[in-house]
Amino acid sequence: MATDTVRVSVVDEDDIDCSALLLPKAFTPNGDDLNDLYGISNEFIITDLDRFEIYDRWGMKLFETENKNNLWDGRFQGELLMPGIYIYKIEYTCMDSEFKKTGSFHLLK
């Protein structure tokens, strides 16, 4: 015999803060299946993703997508990148309003 618990959170559309898009401050693409991929944590607030881009500190584009469910694996041209700080840019629509956000995060090993 076994038991388990499932928690279901329901978000009221009237309580959505469209400016509160969540992206992690760090991730560890080391193959341990914990925090191996980087992406949007609360993608449900996005109606339409115009672009999500990741750059290195010299401005080279490493990743881009228009699919809010696509995640980055920390690789560029098949090679795992070095630990460091990386930049993201994102443009999206939420509840008929357009938003732009930039920030940084750490790639750790």
Coordinates of C-alpha atoms in Angstrom, one line a residue:
M1 CA 0.0 0.0 0.0
A2 CA 1.2 3.5 -0.8
T3 CA -0.1 7.0 -0.4
D4 CA 0.8 10.2 -2.1
T5 CA -0.2 13.9 -2.1
V6 CA -0.9 16.2 -5.0
R7 CA -1.2 19.9 -4.6
V8 CA -3.1 21.9 -7.2
S9 CA -2.8 25.7 -7.3
V10 CA -5.5 27.6 -9.2
V11 CA -4.6 31.1 -10.3
D12 CA -7.4 33.6 -10.5
E13 CA -7.1 35.5 -13.8
D14 CA -7.9 38.8 -11.9
D15 CA -4.9 38.3 -9.6
I16 CA -2.3 37.9 -12.3
D17 CA 0.5 40.4 -12.2
C18 CA 1.7 40.6 -15.8
S19 CA 4.9 42.4 -14.8
A20 CA 5.9 39.6 -12.4
L21 CA 7.4 37.3 -14.9
L22 CA 9.6 34.8 -13.1
L23 CA 13.0 33.6 -14.3
P24 CA 15.5 31.8 -12.1
K25 CA 18.6 33.7 -10.9
A26 CA 20.8 30.6 -11.5
F27 CA 20.8 27.1 -13.0
T28 CA 23.1 24.1 -13.1
P29 CA 23.2 22.2 -16.4
N30 CA 25.3 19.4 -15.1
G31 CA 23.2 16.4 -16.0
D32 CA 21.8 15.6 -12.6
D33 CA 18.2 16.3 -13.6
L34 CA 18.0 19.2 -11.1
N35 CA 17.8 22.7 -12.5
D36 CA 19.4 21.5 -15.7
L37 CA 17.3 23.8 -18.0
Y38 CA 16.7 27.5 -17.9
G39 CA 13.4 29.2 -18.8
I40 CA 10.3 31.0 -17.7
S41 CA 8.9 29.7 -14.4
N42 CA 5.4 31.1 -14.7
E43 CA 4.8 30.9 -18.4
F44 CA 1.0 30.7 -17.8
I45 CA 0.8 34.5 -17.6
I46 CA 2.1 34.9 -21.1
T47 CA -0.5 35.1 -23.9
D48 CA 2.0 35.6 -26.7
L49 CA 5.9 35.4 -26.5
D50 CA 7.5 37.7 -29.1
R51 CA 11.0 36.7 -28.1
F52 CA 13.1 35.2 -25.4
E53 CA 16.9 35.6 -26.0
I54 CA 20.0 34.7 -24.0
Y55 CA 23.3 36.4 -24.5
D56 CA 26.8 36.0 -23.1
R57 CA 28.6 39.0 -21.4
W58 CA 30.1 40.1 -24.8
G59 CA 26.6 40.3 -26.4
M60 CA 26.7 37.1 -28.5
K61 CA 23.2 35.6 -28.8
L62 CA 23.3 32.0 -27.5
F63 CA 19.6 31.1 -27.5
E64 CA 16.4 32.4 -28.9
T65 CA 12.8 31.2 -29.0
E66 CA 9.2 32.4 -29.6
N67 CA 7.8 29.4 -27.7
K68 CA 7.2 30.1 -24.0
N69 CA 7.7 26.4 -23.1
N70 CA 11.2 26.1 -24.7
L71 CA 14.0 25.9 -22.3
W72 CA 17.8 26.5 -22.6
D73 CA 20.2 23.7 -21.8
G74 CA 23.3 25.9 -21.3
R75 CA 24.8 24.9 -24.6
F76 CA 25.9 26.9 -27.7
Q77 CA 26.6 25.0 -30.9
G78 CA 26.4 21.7 -29.0
E79 CA 29.0 22.7 -26.4
L80 CA 28.2 23.3 -22.7
L81 CA 29.2 26.8 -21.8
M82 CA 31.5 27.9 -19.0
P83 CA 30.1 29.0 -15.6
G84 CA 29.4 32.7 -15.5
I85 CA 26.8 35.4 -15.7
Y86 CA 24.4 35.5 -18.8
I87 CA 21.8 38.0 -19.9
Y88 CA 18.2 37.5 -21.0
K89 CA 15.9 39.7 -22.9
I90 CA 12.2 38.9 -23.2
E91 CA 9.2 40.5 -24.9
Y92 CA 5.7 39.1 -24.3
T93 CA 2.0 39.9 -24.2
C94 CA -0.1 39.4 -21.1
M95 CA -3.7 40.3 -20.9
D96 CA -3.5 42.5 -24.1
S97 CA -0.5 44.5 -22.8
E98 CA 3.1 44.3 -24.1
F99 CA 6.0 43.9 -21.7
K100 CA 9.8 43.9 -22.0
K101 CA 12.2 42.6 -19.4
T102 CA 15.9 42.1 -19.2
G103 CA 18.0 40.6 -16.5
S104 CA 20.9 38.4 -15.7
F105 CA 21.5 34.9 -14.2
H106 CA 24.3 32.6 -13.2
L107 CA 25.2 29.4 -15.0
L108 CA 26.7 27.2 -12.3
K109 CA 28.4 23.8 -12.5

